[in-house]
C-alpha positions as MATLAB code, in Angstrom:
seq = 'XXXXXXXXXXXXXXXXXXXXXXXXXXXXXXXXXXXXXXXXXXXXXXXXXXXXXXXXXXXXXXXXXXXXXXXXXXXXXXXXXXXXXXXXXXXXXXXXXXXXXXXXXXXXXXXXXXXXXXXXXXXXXXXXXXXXXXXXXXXXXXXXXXXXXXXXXXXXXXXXXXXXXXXXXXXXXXXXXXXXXXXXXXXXXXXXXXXXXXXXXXXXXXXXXXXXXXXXXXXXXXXXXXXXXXXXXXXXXXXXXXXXXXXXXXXXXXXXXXXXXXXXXXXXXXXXXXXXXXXXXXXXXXXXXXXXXXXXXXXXXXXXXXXXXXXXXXXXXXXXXXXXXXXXXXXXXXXXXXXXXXXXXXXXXXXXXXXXXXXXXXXXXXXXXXXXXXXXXXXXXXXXXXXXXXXXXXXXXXXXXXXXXXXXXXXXXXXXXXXXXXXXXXXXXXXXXXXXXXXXXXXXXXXXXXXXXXXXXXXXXXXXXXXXXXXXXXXXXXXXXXXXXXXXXXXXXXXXXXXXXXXXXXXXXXXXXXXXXXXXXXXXXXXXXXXXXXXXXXXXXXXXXXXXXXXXXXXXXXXXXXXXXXXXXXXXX';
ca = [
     -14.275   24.908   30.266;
     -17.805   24.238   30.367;
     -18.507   24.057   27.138;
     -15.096   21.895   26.530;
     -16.920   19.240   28.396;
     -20.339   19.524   26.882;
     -18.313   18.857   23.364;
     -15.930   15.925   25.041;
     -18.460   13.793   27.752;
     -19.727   11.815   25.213;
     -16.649   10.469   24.028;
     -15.467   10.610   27.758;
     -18.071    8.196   28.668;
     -17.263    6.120   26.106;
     -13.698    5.906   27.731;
     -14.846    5.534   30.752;
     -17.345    2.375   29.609;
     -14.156    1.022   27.977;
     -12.208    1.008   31.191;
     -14.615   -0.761   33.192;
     -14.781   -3.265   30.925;
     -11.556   -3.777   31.189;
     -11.072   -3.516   34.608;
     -10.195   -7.151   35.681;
      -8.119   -7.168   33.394;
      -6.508   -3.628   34.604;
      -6.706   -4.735   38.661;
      -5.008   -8.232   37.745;
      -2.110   -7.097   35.520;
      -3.019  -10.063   33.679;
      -2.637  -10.743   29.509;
      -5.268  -12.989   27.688;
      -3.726  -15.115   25.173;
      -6.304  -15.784   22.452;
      -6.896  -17.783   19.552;
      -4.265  -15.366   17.445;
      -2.566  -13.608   20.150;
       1.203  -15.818   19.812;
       0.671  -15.508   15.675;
       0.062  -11.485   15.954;
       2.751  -11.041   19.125;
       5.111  -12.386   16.560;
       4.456   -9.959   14.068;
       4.158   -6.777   16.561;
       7.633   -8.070   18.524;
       9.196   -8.154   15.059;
       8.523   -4.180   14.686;
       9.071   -3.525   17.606;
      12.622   -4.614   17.620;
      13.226   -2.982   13.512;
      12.370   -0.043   15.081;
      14.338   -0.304   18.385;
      17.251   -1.652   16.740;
      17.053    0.640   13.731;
      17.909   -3.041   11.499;
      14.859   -2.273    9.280;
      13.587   -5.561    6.997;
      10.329   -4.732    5.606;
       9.600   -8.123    3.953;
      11.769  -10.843    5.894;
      11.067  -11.978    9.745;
      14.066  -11.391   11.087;
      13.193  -11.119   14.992;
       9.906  -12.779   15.273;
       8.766  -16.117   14.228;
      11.771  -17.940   15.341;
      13.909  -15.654   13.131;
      12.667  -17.854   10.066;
      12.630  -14.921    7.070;
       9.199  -15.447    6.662;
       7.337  -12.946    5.101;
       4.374  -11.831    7.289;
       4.023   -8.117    8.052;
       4.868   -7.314    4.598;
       1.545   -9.161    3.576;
      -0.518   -8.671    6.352;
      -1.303   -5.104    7.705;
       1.963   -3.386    7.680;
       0.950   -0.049    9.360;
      -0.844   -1.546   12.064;
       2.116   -4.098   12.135;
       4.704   -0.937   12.671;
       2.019    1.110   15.139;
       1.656   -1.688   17.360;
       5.331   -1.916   17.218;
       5.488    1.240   18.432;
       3.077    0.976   21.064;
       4.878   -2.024   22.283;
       7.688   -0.122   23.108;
       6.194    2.725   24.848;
       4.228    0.035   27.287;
       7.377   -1.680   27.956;
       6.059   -5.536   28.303;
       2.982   -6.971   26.651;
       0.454   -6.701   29.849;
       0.632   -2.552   29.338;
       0.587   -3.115   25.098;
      -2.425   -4.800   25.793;
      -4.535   -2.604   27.905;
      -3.346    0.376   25.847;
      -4.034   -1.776   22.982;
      -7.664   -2.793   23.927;
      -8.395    0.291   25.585;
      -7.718    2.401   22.326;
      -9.552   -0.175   19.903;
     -12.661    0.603   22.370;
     -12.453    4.015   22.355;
     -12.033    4.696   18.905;
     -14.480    1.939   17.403;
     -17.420    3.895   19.356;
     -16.130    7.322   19.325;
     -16.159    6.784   14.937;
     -19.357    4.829   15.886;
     -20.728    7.800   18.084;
     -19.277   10.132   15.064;
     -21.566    8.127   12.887;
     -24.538    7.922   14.445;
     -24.726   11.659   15.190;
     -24.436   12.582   11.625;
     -27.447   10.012   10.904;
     -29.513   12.623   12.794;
     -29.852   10.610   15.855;
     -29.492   12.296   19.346;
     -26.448   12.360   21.123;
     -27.709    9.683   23.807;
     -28.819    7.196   21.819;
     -25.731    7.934   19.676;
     -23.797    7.390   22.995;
     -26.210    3.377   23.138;
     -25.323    2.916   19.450;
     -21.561    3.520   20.281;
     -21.723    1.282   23.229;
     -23.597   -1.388   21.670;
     -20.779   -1.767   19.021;
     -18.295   -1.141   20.920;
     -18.787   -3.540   22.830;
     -20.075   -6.322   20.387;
     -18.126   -9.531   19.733;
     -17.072   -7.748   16.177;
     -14.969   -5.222   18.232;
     -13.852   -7.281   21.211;
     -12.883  -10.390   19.265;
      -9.543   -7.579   19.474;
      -9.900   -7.494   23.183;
     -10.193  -11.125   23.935;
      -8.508  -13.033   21.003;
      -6.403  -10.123   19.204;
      -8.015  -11.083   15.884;
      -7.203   -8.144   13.123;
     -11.306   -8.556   12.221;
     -11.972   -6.788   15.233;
      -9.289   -4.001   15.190;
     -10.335   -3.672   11.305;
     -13.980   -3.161   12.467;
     -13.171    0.062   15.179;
     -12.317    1.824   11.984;
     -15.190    0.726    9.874;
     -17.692    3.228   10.409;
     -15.237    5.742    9.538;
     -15.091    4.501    5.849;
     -18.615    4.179    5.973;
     -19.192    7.776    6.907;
     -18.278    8.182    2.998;
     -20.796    6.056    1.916;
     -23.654    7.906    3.788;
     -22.212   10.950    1.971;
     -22.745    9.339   -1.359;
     -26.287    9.269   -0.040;
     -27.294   11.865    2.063;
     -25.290   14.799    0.255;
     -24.884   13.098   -3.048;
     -21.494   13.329   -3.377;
     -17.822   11.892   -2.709;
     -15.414   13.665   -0.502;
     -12.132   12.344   -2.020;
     -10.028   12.276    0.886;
     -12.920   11.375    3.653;
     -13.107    8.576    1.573;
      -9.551    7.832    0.713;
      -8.209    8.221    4.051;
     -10.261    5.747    5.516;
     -10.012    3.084    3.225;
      -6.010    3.663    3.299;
      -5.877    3.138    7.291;
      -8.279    0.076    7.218;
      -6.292   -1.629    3.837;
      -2.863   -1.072    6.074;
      -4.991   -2.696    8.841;
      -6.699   -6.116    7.556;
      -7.007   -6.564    3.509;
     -10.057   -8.786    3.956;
     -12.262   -5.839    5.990;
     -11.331   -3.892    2.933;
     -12.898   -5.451    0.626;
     -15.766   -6.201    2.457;
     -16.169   -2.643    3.025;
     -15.352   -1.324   -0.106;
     -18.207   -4.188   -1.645;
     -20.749   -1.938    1.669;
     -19.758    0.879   -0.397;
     -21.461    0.196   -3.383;
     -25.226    0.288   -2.897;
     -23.943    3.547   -1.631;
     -22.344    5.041   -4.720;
     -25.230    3.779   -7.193;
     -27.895    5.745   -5.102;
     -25.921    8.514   -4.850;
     -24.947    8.460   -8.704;
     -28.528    7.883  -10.218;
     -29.456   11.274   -7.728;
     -26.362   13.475   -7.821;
     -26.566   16.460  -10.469;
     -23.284   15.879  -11.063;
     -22.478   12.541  -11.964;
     -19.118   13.531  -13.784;
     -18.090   14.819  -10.809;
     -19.097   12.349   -8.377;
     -17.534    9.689  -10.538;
     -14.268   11.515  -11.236;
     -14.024   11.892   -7.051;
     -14.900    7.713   -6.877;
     -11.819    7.672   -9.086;
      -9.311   10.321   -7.570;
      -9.898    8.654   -4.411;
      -9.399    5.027   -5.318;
      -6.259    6.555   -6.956;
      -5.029    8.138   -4.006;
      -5.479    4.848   -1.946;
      -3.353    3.041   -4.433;
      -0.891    5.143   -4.170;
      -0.753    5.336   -0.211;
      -1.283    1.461    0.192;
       1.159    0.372   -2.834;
       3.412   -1.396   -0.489;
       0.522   -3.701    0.582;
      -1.530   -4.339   -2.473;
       1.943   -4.496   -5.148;
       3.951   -6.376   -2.572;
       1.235   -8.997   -2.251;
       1.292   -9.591   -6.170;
       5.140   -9.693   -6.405;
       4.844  -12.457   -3.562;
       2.083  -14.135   -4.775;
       3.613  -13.966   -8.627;
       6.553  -15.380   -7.691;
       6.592  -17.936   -5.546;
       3.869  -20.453   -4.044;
       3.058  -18.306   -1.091;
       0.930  -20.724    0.979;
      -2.287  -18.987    1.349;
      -4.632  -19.175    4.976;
      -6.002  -22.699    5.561;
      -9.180  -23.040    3.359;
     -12.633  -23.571    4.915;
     -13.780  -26.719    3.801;
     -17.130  -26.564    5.177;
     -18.691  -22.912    4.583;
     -21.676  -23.195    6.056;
     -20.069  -23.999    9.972;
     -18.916  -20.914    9.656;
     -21.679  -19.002    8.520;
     -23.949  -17.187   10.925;
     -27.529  -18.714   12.219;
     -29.826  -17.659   14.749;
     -29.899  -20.808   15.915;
     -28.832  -24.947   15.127;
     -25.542  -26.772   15.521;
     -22.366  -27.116   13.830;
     -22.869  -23.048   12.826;
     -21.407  -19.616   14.192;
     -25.072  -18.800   16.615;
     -25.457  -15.303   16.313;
     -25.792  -13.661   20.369;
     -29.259  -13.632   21.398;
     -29.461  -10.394   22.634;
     -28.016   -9.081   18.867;
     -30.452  -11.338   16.959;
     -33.364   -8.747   19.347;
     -31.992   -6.357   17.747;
     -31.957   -7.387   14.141;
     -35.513   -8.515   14.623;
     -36.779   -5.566   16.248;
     -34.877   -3.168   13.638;
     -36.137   -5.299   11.244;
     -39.889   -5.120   12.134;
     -39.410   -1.420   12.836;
     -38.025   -0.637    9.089;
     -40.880   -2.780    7.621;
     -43.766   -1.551    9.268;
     -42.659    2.419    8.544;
     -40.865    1.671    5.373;
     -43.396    4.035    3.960;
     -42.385    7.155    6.004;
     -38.389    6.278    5.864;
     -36.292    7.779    4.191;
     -34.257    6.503    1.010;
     -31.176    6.851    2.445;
     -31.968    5.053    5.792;
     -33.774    2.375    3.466;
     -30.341    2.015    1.932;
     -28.538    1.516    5.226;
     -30.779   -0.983    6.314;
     -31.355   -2.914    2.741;
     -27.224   -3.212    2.694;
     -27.388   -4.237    6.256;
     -29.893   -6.420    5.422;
     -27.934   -7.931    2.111;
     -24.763   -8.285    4.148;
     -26.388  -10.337    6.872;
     -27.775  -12.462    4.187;
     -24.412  -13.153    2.153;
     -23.250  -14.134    6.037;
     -25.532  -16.216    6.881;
     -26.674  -20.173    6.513;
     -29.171  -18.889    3.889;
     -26.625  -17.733    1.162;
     -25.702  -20.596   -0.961;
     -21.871  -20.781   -0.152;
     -21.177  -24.464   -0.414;
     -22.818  -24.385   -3.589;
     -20.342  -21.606   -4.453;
     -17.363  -23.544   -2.675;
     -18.143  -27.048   -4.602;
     -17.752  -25.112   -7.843;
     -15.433  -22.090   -7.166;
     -13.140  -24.335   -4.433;
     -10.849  -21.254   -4.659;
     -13.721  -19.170   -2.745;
     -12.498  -21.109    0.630;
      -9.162  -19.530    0.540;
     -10.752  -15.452    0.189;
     -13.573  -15.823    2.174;
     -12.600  -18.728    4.535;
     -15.387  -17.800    6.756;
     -18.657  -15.804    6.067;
     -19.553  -14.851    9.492;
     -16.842  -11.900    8.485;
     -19.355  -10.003    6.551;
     -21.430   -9.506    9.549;
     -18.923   -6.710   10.196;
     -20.726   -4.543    7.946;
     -24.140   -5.695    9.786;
     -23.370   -4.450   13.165;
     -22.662   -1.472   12.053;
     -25.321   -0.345    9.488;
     -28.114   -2.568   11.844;
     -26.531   -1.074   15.239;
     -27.033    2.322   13.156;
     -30.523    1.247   12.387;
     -31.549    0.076   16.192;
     -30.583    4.189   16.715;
     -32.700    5.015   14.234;
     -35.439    3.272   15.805;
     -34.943    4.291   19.897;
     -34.738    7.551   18.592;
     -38.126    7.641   17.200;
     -40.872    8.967   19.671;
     -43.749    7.101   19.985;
     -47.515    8.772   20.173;
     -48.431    6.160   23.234;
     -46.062    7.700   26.350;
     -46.408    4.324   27.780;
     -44.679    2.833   24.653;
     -41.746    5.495   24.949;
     -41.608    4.232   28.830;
     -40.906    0.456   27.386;
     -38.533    1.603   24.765;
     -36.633    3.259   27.575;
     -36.485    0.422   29.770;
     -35.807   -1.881   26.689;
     -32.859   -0.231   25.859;
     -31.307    0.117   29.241;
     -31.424   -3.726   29.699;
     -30.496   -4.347   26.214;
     -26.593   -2.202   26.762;
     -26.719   -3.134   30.553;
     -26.843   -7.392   28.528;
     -23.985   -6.294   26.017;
     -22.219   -4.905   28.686;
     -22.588   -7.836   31.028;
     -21.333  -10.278   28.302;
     -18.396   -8.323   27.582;
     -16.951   -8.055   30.633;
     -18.092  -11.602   30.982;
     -15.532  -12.324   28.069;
     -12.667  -10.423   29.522;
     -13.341  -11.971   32.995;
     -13.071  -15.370   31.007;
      -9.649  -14.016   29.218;
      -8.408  -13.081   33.191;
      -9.805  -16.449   34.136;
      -7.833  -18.589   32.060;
      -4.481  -16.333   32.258;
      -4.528  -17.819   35.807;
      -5.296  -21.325   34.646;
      -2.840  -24.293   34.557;
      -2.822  -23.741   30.939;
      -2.328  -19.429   31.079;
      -3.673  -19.659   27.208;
      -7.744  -19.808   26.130;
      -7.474  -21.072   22.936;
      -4.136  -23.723   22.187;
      -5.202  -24.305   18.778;
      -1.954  -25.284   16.761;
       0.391  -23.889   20.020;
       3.177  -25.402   21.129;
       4.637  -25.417   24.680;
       8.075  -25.101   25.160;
       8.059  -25.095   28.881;
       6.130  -26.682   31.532;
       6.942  -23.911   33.873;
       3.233  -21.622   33.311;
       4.558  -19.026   36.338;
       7.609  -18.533   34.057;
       4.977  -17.834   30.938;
       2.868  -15.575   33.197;
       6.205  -13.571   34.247;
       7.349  -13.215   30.669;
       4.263  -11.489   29.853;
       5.659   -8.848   32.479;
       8.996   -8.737   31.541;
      10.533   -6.250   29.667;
      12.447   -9.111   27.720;
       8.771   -9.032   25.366;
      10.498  -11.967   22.810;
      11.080  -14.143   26.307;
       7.470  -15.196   26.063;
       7.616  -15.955   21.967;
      10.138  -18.387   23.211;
       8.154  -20.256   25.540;
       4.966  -20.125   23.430;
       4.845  -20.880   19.438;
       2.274  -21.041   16.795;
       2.801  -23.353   14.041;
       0.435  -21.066   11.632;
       2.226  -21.649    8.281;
       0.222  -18.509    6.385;
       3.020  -17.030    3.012;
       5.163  -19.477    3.312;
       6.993  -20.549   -0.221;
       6.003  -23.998   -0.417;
       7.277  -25.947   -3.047;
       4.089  -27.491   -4.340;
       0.887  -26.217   -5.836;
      -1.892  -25.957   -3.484;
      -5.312  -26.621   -3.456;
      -8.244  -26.725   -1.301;
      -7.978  -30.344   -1.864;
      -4.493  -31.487   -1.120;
      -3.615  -28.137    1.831;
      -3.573  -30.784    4.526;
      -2.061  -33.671    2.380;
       0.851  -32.231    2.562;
       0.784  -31.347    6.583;
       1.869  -27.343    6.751;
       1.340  -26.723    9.932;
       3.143  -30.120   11.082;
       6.422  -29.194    8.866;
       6.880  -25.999   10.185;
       6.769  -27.136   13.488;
       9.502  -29.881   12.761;
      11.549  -27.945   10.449;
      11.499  -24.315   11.883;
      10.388  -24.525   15.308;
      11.787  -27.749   16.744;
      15.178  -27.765   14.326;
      17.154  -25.327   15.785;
      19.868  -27.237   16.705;
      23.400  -26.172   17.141;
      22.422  -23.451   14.678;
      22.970  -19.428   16.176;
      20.773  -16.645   14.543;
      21.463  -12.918   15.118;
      20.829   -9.262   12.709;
      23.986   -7.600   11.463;
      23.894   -3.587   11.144;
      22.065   -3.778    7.537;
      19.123   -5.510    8.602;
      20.486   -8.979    7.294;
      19.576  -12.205    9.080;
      23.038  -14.425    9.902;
      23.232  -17.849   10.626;
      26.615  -19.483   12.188;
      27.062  -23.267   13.007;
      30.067  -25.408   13.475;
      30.387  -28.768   11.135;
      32.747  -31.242   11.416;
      32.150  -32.911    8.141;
      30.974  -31.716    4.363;
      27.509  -32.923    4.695;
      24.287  -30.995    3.777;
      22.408  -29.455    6.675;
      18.914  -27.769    6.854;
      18.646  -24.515    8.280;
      15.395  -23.403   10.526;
      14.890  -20.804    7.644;
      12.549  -20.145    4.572;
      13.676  -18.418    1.160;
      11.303  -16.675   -1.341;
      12.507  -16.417   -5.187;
      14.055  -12.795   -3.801;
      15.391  -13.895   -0.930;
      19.702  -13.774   -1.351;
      21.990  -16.211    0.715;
      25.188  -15.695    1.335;
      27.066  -18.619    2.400;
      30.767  -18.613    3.415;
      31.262  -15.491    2.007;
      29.797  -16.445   -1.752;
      26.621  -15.431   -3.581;
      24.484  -19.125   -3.841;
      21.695  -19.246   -6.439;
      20.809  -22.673   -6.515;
      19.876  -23.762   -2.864;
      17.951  -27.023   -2.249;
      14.625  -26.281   -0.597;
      11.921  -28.349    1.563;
       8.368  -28.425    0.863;
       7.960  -25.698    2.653;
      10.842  -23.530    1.313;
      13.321  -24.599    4.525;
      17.245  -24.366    2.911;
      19.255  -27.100    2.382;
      23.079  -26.289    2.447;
      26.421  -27.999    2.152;
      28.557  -27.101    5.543;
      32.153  -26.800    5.188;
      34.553  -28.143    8.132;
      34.537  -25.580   10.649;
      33.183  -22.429   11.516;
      29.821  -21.554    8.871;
      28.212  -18.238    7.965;
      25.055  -18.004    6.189;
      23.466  -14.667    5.747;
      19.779  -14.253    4.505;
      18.313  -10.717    3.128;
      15.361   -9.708    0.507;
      16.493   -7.957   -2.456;
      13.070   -6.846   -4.253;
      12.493   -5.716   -8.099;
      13.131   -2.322   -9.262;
       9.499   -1.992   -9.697;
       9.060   -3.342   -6.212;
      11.104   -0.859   -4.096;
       9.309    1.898   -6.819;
       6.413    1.020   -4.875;
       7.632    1.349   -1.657;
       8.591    4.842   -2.508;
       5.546    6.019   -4.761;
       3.936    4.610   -0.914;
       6.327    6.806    1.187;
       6.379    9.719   -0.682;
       2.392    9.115   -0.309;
       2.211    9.518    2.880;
       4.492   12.701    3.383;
       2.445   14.519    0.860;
      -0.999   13.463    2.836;
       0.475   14.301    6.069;
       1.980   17.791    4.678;
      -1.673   18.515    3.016;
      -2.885   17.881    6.481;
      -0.667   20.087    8.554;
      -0.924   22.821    5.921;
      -4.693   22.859    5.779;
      -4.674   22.716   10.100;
      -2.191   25.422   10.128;
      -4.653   27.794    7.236;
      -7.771   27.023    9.501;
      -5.464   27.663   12.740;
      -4.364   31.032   11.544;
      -7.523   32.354    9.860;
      -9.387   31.739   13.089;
      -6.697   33.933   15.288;
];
């Protein structure tokens, strides 16, 4: 027993940390609706019911998002999509999803973080402050207070870069320590991918020009980029089919880079927290005065830590970049993301540095106290941001951030109540987000003309707000039907989107040629009477190959896993 809980209090605390943060949030039953909470709910509801239901549609919306077809989870995070899902139905209403849901972000972004830290060859309690520290960092609990994917991307993080500091430190690539992670965080938020697999490199190159093996070490890199293919083909191929064959409206571009680029200080910019700019500067001196005495593969965490705050920050060139690349607005669309990479490899570094001893006692005494009041100040500000979250769930308003939201009742008890019920598409009702992301627009689109032709404003009118006599339910195959009653021939637009695979059935007959909006809404002749429209995606052959070579994937990982449990299981007996 005892030495159960020598292994498990550090991670225990960490829980523990978590759940005080958390705790108004806990004590008031309350939900905090942040900037991307409504746009997310959507997508989570809509698994949530597949998977009740049993009506499976991987690529069309046909619960969430005002039962539109739209093509979101496919596109964006489809295993966190499903898990959350799934989550969402064990809670029972969203106020449990999202304690659960915050409280196992939390726990997991600085246990990995912990993980990390311990296998830099820091202590265990100042790997305990580096967990914390992260943990509890805006990266993290932009999850917690604002349910953006950035953060919930960011808990796994240090997990795929665990595999880089292997490149490093042992000069050499686990295949599946570094698959694995890079699968789970590519099913999770695209973007942090990339960012991370970009972290990765510095990583590789050190570890290449050192190895004695460099066949080997490169045929690993491979196997393992292989592997992740193959487990993430549904995201990566489905994304290229979309994108290939229709004009998928991409995210709003950022026309102005550098507002959303981080500074330590100045207007118009994302201000990097004072109390983390201490610890870049201190971490920074630190590394610089010992540089000498360091060694190369801590120099490499904190030179990439260094590079990625840089390509970040006000001082990398990116509206020089945007003025001649304009594309670069709709990838990156803000900078501040590869900060994400930062915390971690600087947080890493500020261990590094506590852990150090210093000859003057006196010294050690300040670093102590230094620390202390540095997590006691992250701490303070993050419950500070939850207590702000509480705060406005009790406001007039209920939401924090009403960018782009649209009330559809005045009533804000009725909101708050929803948010209890275990009704969970009651509130998606009351509340909607006119964010138009994938939607098959029917123009080309540029940086320059995105808001010329007013996305966000025509979804709203034609998909929200057009509803009309028009009734939407799912029929036993996962199909979307529409019924309305007409008592002339005229044309009518429906509150639904089609892509180029998207089928309609109308009366009873296959129509190919549909009339379509700017924004892909249909356009159908009624007949007199009674009308049945029924909407469903029918992908290529090489498309639903995909989803299989993905499935299959997965079984074989998970049946490696067992097995190898099982051997270990049975040779220790």
């Amino acid at each position: 027993m005892q030495k159960a809980i020598k292994k498990l209090w550090p991670y225990l605390l960490i829980s523990l940390v978590a759940i005080l943060i958390l705790l108004p949030q806990i004590v008031t039953g309350s939900y905090i609706l942040g900037v991307d909470s409504i746009f997310h709910m959507n997508r989570f509801y809509e698994a949530a019911m597949q998977i009740k239901t049993g009506h499976f549609s991987y690529f069309l919306s046909i619960y969430g998002y005002q039962q539109s077809g739209r093509i979101i989870n496919a596109l964006y995070g489809p295993l966190a999509a499903y898990f959350n899902g799934l989550l969402l139905i064990i809670a029972g209403n969203w106020v449990r999803f999202q304690i659960l849901s915050s409280l196992s972000v939390m726990i997991i972004g600085g246990s990995l973080m912990y993980h990390l830290a311990i296998r830099t060859r820091i202590s265990k309690i100042y790997s305990l402050v580096v967990a914390i520290v992260y943990m509890l960092s805006y990266i993290v609990m932009g999850w917690v207070v604002g349910n953006q994917f950035t953060g919930l991307a960011a808990a796994l993080l240090p997990w795929l870069l665990n595999a880089g500091f292997d490149m490093v430190d042992y000069k050499k690539i686990n295949v599946l320590r570094l698959a694995i992670p890079m699968t789970f965080i590519l099913q999770t938020h695209i973007m942090t991918s990339l960012i991370g697999a970009l972290a990765l490199i510095p990583f590789f190159i050190i570890g290449y020009l050192e190895t004695d093996n460099r066949r080997k070490m490169l045929l690993n890199a491979i196997y393992s980029v292989l592997i992740t293919l193959c487990l993430t083909a549904n995201v990566w191929y489905g994304m290229i089919q979309i994108d290939f064959t229709n004009h998928a409206l991409p995210v709003a571009p950022q026309l102005d880079m550098n507002s959303d680029s981080i500074a330590f200080f100045g207007h118009n910019v994302f201000v990097l927290p004072s109390i983390y700019s201490l610890i870049l500067i201190l971490t920074t001196i630190y590394f610089l005065y010992n540089w000498k005495k360091i060694s190369t593969y801590r120099r490499i965490i904190f030179v990439t830590g260094i590079l990625f705050f840089w390509i970040s920050s006000t001082f990398f060139p990116w509206q020089f970049l945007d003025n001649r690349f304009p594309s670069i607005s709709y990838l990156i669309q803000m900078p501040r993301r590869f900060t994400v990479i930062t915390f971690v490899l600087l947080i890493i570094c500020f261990g590094v540095m506590i852990n150090d001893l210093f000859k003057n006692k006196w010294l050690n005494y300040v670093k102590y106290l230094g620390t202390f009041v540095i997590v006691v100040l992250i701490a303070l500000n993050a419950a500070k941001s939850v207590q702000n979250g509480v705060k406005a769930y009790f406001s007039p308003e209920v939401v924090q951030n009403d960018y782009n939201l649209n009330y559809h009742t005045y009533d804000t008890d009725k909101v708050r109540r929803s948010l209890s019920d275990e009704d969970t598409g009651k509130v998606l009702k009351y509340l909607t987000k006119s964010t138009p992301d994938y939607l098959p627009v029917q123009y080309k689109v540029t940086p320059f003309n995105y808001f010329n032709y007013h996305p966000y404003g025509s979804y709203t009118e034609q998909i929200i707000d057009d509803s009309g006599n028009v009734k939407k339910h799912v029929n036993k195959a996962g199909h979307l039907i529409l019924t309305w009653h007409s008592n002339n021939n005229d044309k009518i637009q429906l509150p639904i989107v089609k892509y180029k695979d998207s089928n309609i059935i109308l009366n009873g007959k296959h129509i190919s040629n549909v009339s379509l909006t700017n924004i892909g809404s249909v356009i159908v002749h009624s007949k007199v009477g009674e009308n049945q429209l029924e909407l469903y995606y029918h992908g290529s052959k090489l498309l639903i190959m995909m989803l299989w070579i993905t499935v299959i994937s997965w079984i074989i990982l998970i049946s490696y896993t067992m097995y190898k449990y099982l051997y270990k299981l049975k040779k220790a007996l």
